[in-house]
Short mmCIF file of C-alpha atoms in Angstrom, two decimals:
data_model
loop_
_atom_site.label_atom_id
_atom_site.label_comp_id
_atom_site.label_asym_id
_atom_site.label_seq_id
_atom_site.Cartn_x
_atom_site.Cartn_y
_atom_site.Cartn_z
CA UNK A 1 -17.70 36.52 -27.91
CA UNK A 2 -14.98 33.84 -27.58
CA UNK A 3 -15.52 31.43 -24.71
CA UNK A 4 -12.92 31.57 -21.96
CA UNK A 5 -10.76 28.44 -22.00
CA UNK A 6 -10.16 26.61 -18.76
CA UNK A 7 -6.61 26.87 -17.40
CA UNK A 8 -4.69 23.90 -16.02
CA UNK A 9 -1.56 23.75 -13.89
CA UNK A 10 1.52 22.84 -15.92
CA UNK A 11 5.07 21.93 -14.90
CA UNK A 12 7.34 23.47 -17.54
CA UNK A 13 10.82 21.95 -17.79
CA UNK A 14 13.84 22.56 -20.00
CA UNK A 15 16.00 19.49 -20.73
CA UNK A 16 19.53 20.15 -21.97
CA UNK A 17 21.30 18.49 -24.88
CA UNK A 18 24.15 16.91 -22.92
CA UNK A 19 24.53 13.13 -23.02
CA UNK A 20 23.62 12.90 -19.32
CA UNK A 21 20.48 15.04 -19.75
CA UNK A 22 19.31 13.08 -22.77
CA UNK A 23 19.97 9.76 -21.03
CA UNK A 24 17.93 10.93 -18.05
CA UNK A 25 15.14 12.06 -20.41
CA UNK A 26 15.05 8.60 -21.95
CA UNK A 27 15.03 6.94 -18.54
CA UNK A 28 12.29 9.24 -17.30
CA UNK A 29 10.11 8.38 -20.30
CA UNK A 30 10.85 4.66 -19.92
CA UNK A 31 9.98 4.63 -16.23
CA UNK A 32 7.27 7.31 -16.28
CA UNK A 33 8.98 9.48 -13.65
CA UNK A 34 10.62 12.90 -13.46
CA UNK A 35 12.50 14.69 -10.72
CA UNK A 36 14.27 17.87 -9.62
CA UNK A 37 17.36 18.52 -7.45
CA UNK A 38 15.46 20.26 -4.69
CA UNK A 39 12.06 21.09 -3.26
CA UNK A 40 10.70 24.58 -3.92
CA UNK A 41 8.00 26.28 -1.84
CA UNK A 42 5.64 26.45 -4.82
CA UNK A 43 5.66 22.65 -5.09
CA UNK A 44 4.07 22.30 -1.64
CA UNK A 45 0.48 21.15 -2.12
CA UNK A 46 0.63 21.70 -5.89
CA UNK A 47 -1.35 19.27 -8.04
CA UNK A 48 -0.26 19.89 -11.64
CA UNK A 49 -2.29 18.21 -14.35
CA UNK A 50 0.23 18.38 -17.20
CA UNK A 51 3.98 18.63 -17.77
CA UNK A 52 5.95 19.84 -20.78
CA UNK A 53 9.57 18.74 -21.12
CA UNK A 54 11.20 20.83 -23.84
CA UNK A 55 14.52 20.27 -25.57
CA UNK A 56 16.40 21.58 -28.58
CA UNK A 57 16.48 25.32 -27.82
CA UNK A 58 19.12 27.21 -25.83
CA UNK A 59 17.57 29.03 -22.86
CA UNK A 60 20.44 31.48 -22.34
CA UNK A 61 18.95 34.21 -24.51
CA UNK A 62 16.66 37.15 -23.94
CA UNK A 63 12.92 36.46 -23.97
CA UNK A 64 12.43 38.20 -27.30
CA UNK A 65 15.00 35.95 -28.99
CA UNK A 66 13.60 32.89 -27.24
CA UNK A 67 10.12 33.55 -28.60
CA UNK A 68 11.52 33.54 -32.14
CA UNK A 69 12.76 29.98 -31.77
CA UNK A 70 11.28 26.47 -31.79
CA UNK A 71 11.72 23.33 -29.70
CA UNK A 72 10.62 19.72 -29.36
CA UNK A 73 7.93 19.42 -26.69
CA UNK A 74 7.17 16.20 -24.84
CA UNK A 75 3.64 16.51 -23.43
CA UNK A 76 2.75 14.46 -20.35
CA UNK A 77 -0.15 14.04 -18.01
CA UNK A 78 1.08 14.34 -14.41
CA UNK A 79 0.09 11.52 -12.09
CA UNK A 80 0.07 11.61 -8.30
CA UNK A 81 1.52 15.05 -7.63
CA UNK A 82 4.91 15.78 -6.09
CA UNK A 83 6.55 13.41 -3.63
CA UNK A 84 9.96 13.02 -2.04
CA UNK A 85 11.72 10.06 -3.60
CA UNK A 86 13.95 7.74 -1.56
CA UNK A 87 15.27 5.40 -4.27
CA UNK A 88 18.18 5.91 -6.66
CA UNK A 89 16.34 5.94 -9.95
CA UNK A 90 18.18 7.75 -12.76
CA UNK A 91 21.42 6.43 -14.33
CA UNK A 92 23.56 9.18 -12.81
CA UNK A 93 22.03 8.55 -9.38
CA UNK A 94 22.97 4.88 -9.68
CA UNK A 95 26.48 5.76 -10.86
CA UNK A 96 27.08 8.26 -8.06
CA UNK A 97 25.15 6.25 -5.45
CA UNK A 98 23.24 9.27 -4.16
CA UNK A 99 19.89 10.99 -4.57
CA UNK A 100 20.25 13.81 -7.08
CA UNK A 101 16.58 14.36 -7.96
CA UNK A 102 14.53 13.74 -4.78
CA UNK A 103 11.56 15.97 -5.71
CA UNK A 104 9.57 13.72 -8.06
CA UNK A 105 6.27 13.13 -9.82
CA UNK A 106 4.79 10.61 -12.22
CA UNK A 107 4.49 11.36 -15.95
CA UNK A 108 2.26 9.68 -18.52
CA UNK A 109 3.40 10.31 -22.15
CA UNK A 110 0.68 11.89 -24.28
CA UNK A 111 2.40 13.22 -27.40
CA UNK A 112 5.73 14.32 -28.85
CA UNK A 113 5.47 17.62 -30.75
CA UNK A 114 8.40 18.54 -32.98
CA UNK A 115 9.59 21.95 -34.17
CA UNK A 116 6.96 23.79 -32.14
CA UNK A 117 7.16 27.62 -32.27
CA UNK A 118 7.89 29.08 -28.85
CA UNK A 119 6.23 32.40 -29.66
CA UNK A 120 2.70 33.59 -30.55
CA UNK A 121 2.35 31.18 -33.48
CA UNK A 122 2.77 28.19 -31.17
CA UNK A 123 0.43 26.50 -28.64
CA UNK A 124 2.05 28.00 -25.52
CA UNK A 125 1.21 31.20 -23.74
CA UNK A 126 4.10 33.63 -23.42
CA UNK A 127 4.21 32.90 -19.68
CA UNK A 128 4.34 29.14 -20.35
CA UNK A 129 7.05 29.49 -22.97
CA UNK A 130 9.13 31.77 -20.76
CA UNK A 131 8.79 29.26 -17.91
CA UNK A 132 10.67 26.73 -20.07
CA UNK A 133 13.42 29.28 -20.71
CA UNK A 134 13.70 30.09 -16.99
CA UNK A 135 13.84 26.38 -16.16
CA UNK A 136 16.84 26.04 -18.45
CA UNK A 137 18.74 28.70 -16.52
CA UNK A 138 17.82 27.13 -13.16
CA UNK A 139 19.27 23.57 -13.43
CA UNK A 140 16.12 22.28 -15.15
CA UNK A 141 13.94 23.03 -12.12
CA UNK A 142 10.27 22.86 -13.06
CA UNK A 143 8.28 26.08 -13.21
CA UNK A 144 4.56 25.98 -12.40
CA UNK A 145 2.24 27.99 -14.64
CA UNK A 146 -1.48 28.26 -15.29
CA UNK A 147 -2.19 27.73 -18.98
CA UNK A 148 -4.98 26.33 -21.18
CA UNK A 149 -4.24 22.78 -22.35
CA UNK A 150 -6.53 22.94 -25.37
CA UNK A 151 -4.00 24.23 -27.91
CA UNK A 152 -1.45 21.55 -27.04
CA UNK A 153 -4.08 18.80 -27.10
CA UNK A 154 -5.38 20.02 -30.45
CA UNK A 155 -1.86 20.10 -31.92
CA UNK A 156 -1.33 16.56 -30.66
CA UNK A 157 -4.63 15.37 -32.16
CA UNK A 158 -5.94 14.26 -28.78
CA UNK A 159 -9.74 14.51 -28.32
CA UNK A 160 -10.88 16.38 -25.22
CA UNK A 161 -13.92 17.79 -23.51
CA UNK A 162 -13.66 21.63 -23.51
CA UNK A 163 -15.29 21.63 -20.08
CA UNK A 164 -12.83 19.08 -18.71
CA UNK A 165 -9.64 19.04 -20.85
CA UNK A 166 -7.72 17.39 -18.01
CA UNK A 167 -9.65 14.12 -18.43
CA UNK A 168 -7.42 12.76 -21.20
CA UNK A 169 -8.34 9.33 -22.61
CA UNK A 170 -5.05 7.42 -22.67
CA UNK A 171 -6.25 5.10 -25.42
CA UNK A 172 -6.92 8.11 -27.69
CA UNK A 173 -3.53 9.77 -27.21
CA UNK A 174 -0.60 8.86 -29.52
CA UNK A 175 1.96 8.56 -26.74
CA UNK A 176 5.66 8.05 -27.42
CA UNK A 177 8.58 5.98 -26.22
CA UNK A 178 12.13 6.75 -25.12
CA UNK A 179 13.32 5.58 -28.54
CA UNK A 180 11.89 8.80 -29.98
CA UNK A 181 14.27 11.02 -28.01
CA UNK A 182 16.47 12.72 -30.59
CA UNK A 183 19.21 14.64 -28.79
CA UNK A 184 22.35 15.81 -30.55
CA UNK A 185 24.36 13.40 -28.41
CA UNK A 186 21.89 10.56 -28.42
CA UNK A 187 22.95 7.85 -25.92
CA UNK A 188 22.96 4.23 -26.93
CA UNK A 189 19.49 2.74 -26.69
CA UNK A 190 18.50 0.18 -24.15
CA UNK A 191 15.52 -2.12 -24.19
CA UNK A 192 12.24 -0.16 -24.08
CA UNK A 193 9.21 -0.52 -21.85
CA UNK A 194 7.45 1.43 -19.12
CA UNK A 195 9.23 0.81 -15.85
CA UNK A 196 11.61 -1.71 -17.41
CA UNK A 197 14.77 -2.45 -15.40
CA UNK A 198 17.69 -3.60 -17.58
CA UNK A 199 19.60 -5.30 -14.71
CA UNK A 200 17.91 -8.69 -14.20
CA UNK A 201 19.21 -8.99 -10.60
CA UNK A 202 17.75 -5.60 -9.75
CA UNK A 203 14.48 -6.46 -11.47
CA UNK A 204 14.25 -9.68 -9.47
CA UNK A 205 14.96 -7.88 -6.17
CA UNK A 206 12.22 -5.34 -6.89
CA UNK A 207 9.67 -8.00 -7.86
CA UNK A 208 10.39 -10.17 -4.82
CA UNK A 209 10.24 -7.20 -2.44
CA UNK A 210 6.90 -6.02 -3.83
CA UNK A 211 5.52 -9.55 -3.62
CA UNK A 212 6.68 -9.94 -0.02
CA UNK A 213 4.97 -6.67 0.99
CA UNK A 214 1.76 -7.84 -0.68
CA UNK A 215 1.98 -11.24 1.03
CA UNK A 216 2.46 -9.63 4.44
CA UNK A 217 -0.50 -7.32 3.82
CA UNK A 218 -2.92 -10.12 2.93
CA UNK A 219 -1.69 -12.52 5.61
CA UNK A 220 -2.36 -9.81 8.21
CA UNK A 221 -5.99 -9.84 7.01
CA UNK A 222 -6.30 -13.59 7.54
CA UNK A 223 -5.71 -14.75 3.97
CA UNK A 224 -3.74 -17.88 3.09
CA UNK A 225 -1.29 -17.07 0.28
CA UNK A 226 -0.17 -19.24 -2.62
CA UNK A 227 2.52 -17.76 -4.90
CA UNK A 228 1.86 -18.58 -8.54
CA UNK A 229 3.54 -16.05 -10.84
CA UNK A 230 1.26 -16.93 -13.76
CA UNK A 231 -1.48 -16.24 -14.76
CA UNK A 232 -1.38 -13.96 -11.69
CA UNK A 233 1.04 -13.50 -8.81
CA UNK A 234 -0.81 -14.43 -5.61
CA UNK A 235 -3.82 -16.66 -4.92
CA UNK A 236 -5.43 -15.64 -1.64
CA UNK A 237 -8.02 -17.80 0.11
CA UNK A 238 -9.95 -17.18 3.30
CA UNK A 239 -12.68 -19.69 4.05
CA UNK A 240 -14.84 -19.82 0.93
CA UNK A 241 -13.43 -16.51 -0.40
CA UNK A 242 -10.81 -16.37 -3.16
CA UNK A 243 -8.96 -13.32 -4.38
CA UNK A 244 -6.24 -13.04 -7.04
CA UNK A 245 -3.52 -10.41 -6.71
CA UNK A 246 -1.39 -8.87 -9.46
CA UNK A 247 1.80 -7.36 -7.96
CA UNK A 248 4.00 -4.70 -9.60
CA UNK A 249 7.10 -2.92 -8.31
CA UNK A 250 9.27 0.00 -9.45
CA UNK A 251 11.95 2.40 -8.21
CA UNK A 252 10.03 5.22 -9.90
CA UNK A 253 6.62 6.81 -9.48
CA UNK A 254 3.26 5.04 -9.36
CA UNK A 255 2.18 6.17 -12.83
CA UNK A 256 1.45 3.18 -15.06
CA UNK A 257 2.33 -0.51 -15.09
CA UNK A 258 2.91 -2.93 -17.92
CA UNK A 259 0.22 -5.57 -18.36
CA UNK A 260 0.11 -8.59 -20.61
CA UNK A 261 -3.08 -9.29 -22.55
CA UNK A 262 -3.62 -12.33 -20.32
CA UNK A 263 -3.41 -10.14 -17.20
CA UNK A 264 -6.01 -7.77 -18.65
CA UNK A 265 -8.35 -10.56 -19.67
CA UNK A 266 -7.98 -12.29 -16.31
CA UNK A 267 -8.82 -9.08 -14.42
CA UNK A 268 -11.87 -8.49 -16.62
CA UNK A 269 -13.22 -12.02 -16.21
CA UNK A 270 -16.38 -11.74 -14.09
CA UNK A 271 -15.56 -15.08 -12.46
CA UNK A 272 -12.41 -13.61 -10.89
CA UNK A 273 -11.96 -11.16 -8.04
CA UNK A 274 -8.66 -9.41 -8.72
CA UNK A 275 -6.64 -6.82 -6.79
CA UNK A 276 -3.74 -4.75 -8.13
CA UNK A 277 -0.93 -4.13 -5.61
CA UNK A 278 1.75 -1.63 -6.72
CA UNK A 279 4.89 -0.70 -4.78
CA UNK A 280 6.74 2.38 -6.06
CA UNK A 281 9.94 4.17 -4.97
CA UNK A 282 11.61 0.89 -3.91
CA UNK A 283 15.21 1.31 -2.77
CA UNK A 284 17.72 -1.25 -4.05
CA UNK A 285 21.23 -1.79 -2.68
CA UNK A 286 23.27 -3.19 -5.58
CA UNK A 287 26.43 -3.71 -3.48
CA UNK A 288 25.03 -6.72 -1.64
CA UNK A 289 24.82 -10.15 -3.26
CA UNK A 290 22.01 -10.78 -3.87
CA UNK A 291 20.73 -7.22 -4.21
CA UNK A 292 18.72 -5.96 -1.24
CA UNK A 293 15.43 -4.13 -1.81
CA UNK A 294 13.66 -2.11 0.88
CA UNK A 295 11.05 0.55 1.51
CA UNK A 296 8.53 1.68 -1.06
CA UNK A 297 5.11 3.29 -1.24
CA UNK A 298 2.05 1.07 -1.69
CA UNK A 299 -0.84 1.82 -4.05
CA UNK A 300 -3.59 -0.76 -3.52
CA UNK A 301 -6.53 -1.26 -5.91
CA UNK A 302 -9.05 -3.83 -4.62
CA UNK A 303 -11.61 -5.33 -7.03
CA UNK A 304 -9.55 -4.07 -9.94
CA UNK A 305 -10.78 -4.11 -13.54
CA UNK A 306 -8.73 -2.08 -16.07
CA UNK A 307 -10.92 0.31 -18.08
CA UNK A 308 -10.40 0.67 -21.82
CA UNK A 309 -9.60 4.41 -21.63
CA UNK A 310 -6.74 3.65 -19.21
CA UNK A 311 -5.05 1.15 -21.53
CA UNK A 312 -2.69 1.87 -24.41
CA UNK A 313 -1.13 -0.90 -26.55
CA UNK A 314 2.67 -0.77 -26.65
CA UNK A 315 3.18 -3.45 -29.27
CA UNK A 316 1.25 -5.49 -31.80
CA UNK A 317 1.00 -9.13 -32.72
CA UNK A 318 1.32 -9.32 -36.50
CA UNK A 319 -0.22 -12.22 -38.37
CA UNK A 320 1.96 -13.02 -41.38
CA UNK A 321 0.23 -13.34 -44.76
CA UNK A 322 -0.41 -16.89 -45.96
CA UNK A 323 2.04 -17.38 -48.83
CA UNK A 324 0.51 -20.70 -49.78
CA UNK A 325 -2.94 -19.26 -50.50
#
């Protein structure tokens, strides 16, 4: 008798092929965030474990025709559940200076799956596949479904525990970057990197705002603060105590942050006591000069030491062959 597979909660999303939709898909992957135009009752209290963003198939067909097709699936782990965003985050929000996608959640890229059958030969249940189709006829609003994750994880080559398939080791998943988005109207690429902000003035405003919030937090606890920047952001002392603080800020969700190898090694050094202080959903007014940052949601990780399964390398250092040998 076949064992019953555990079901997980998925957010199923259809992403259109327009230039704007593909640009937003790239930006969402870059900044590890996704959002919808409105809140739906089913989102209240929901804690989805995975998300599938599908593109490349037209949803305006009958279910039978839909199930005969194929699509590119971007598989994500969902981080942090739904929240109401306050910051302009996507390119069209910035351009129109208004919140268009306030219902948000964090996404961690696990695998890109190309030319995946949407019917019985594929990894999706019929309900899960149809949820993508229905999303495409409802402004890309996410549809929540219960579905086993095992078939998608197997197709992606990601190892998992059958008893706990939701505990995905990040370092064992292939991941993907925004550069791998392949829409028919592919927008011009920008510089890659999780949470990267291309506008240096905006990036500076975000960093300084996050650092000021962290400074205020530690000063309120009686610490004396010294701003360093490298090899870590803040040196906090209180009597004989010393604590080092790494500060990160973003307009998106609190999903992942970029770390240098030196930041990882410093946090793992047993001689150091290190905290991670992350401020997400920071609002930035780009009309003022300099830009003005405000608000944000704090995620605070005292005595932080990054575990191997939570790290994934985004680039390599290549040692050139010795041509003189």
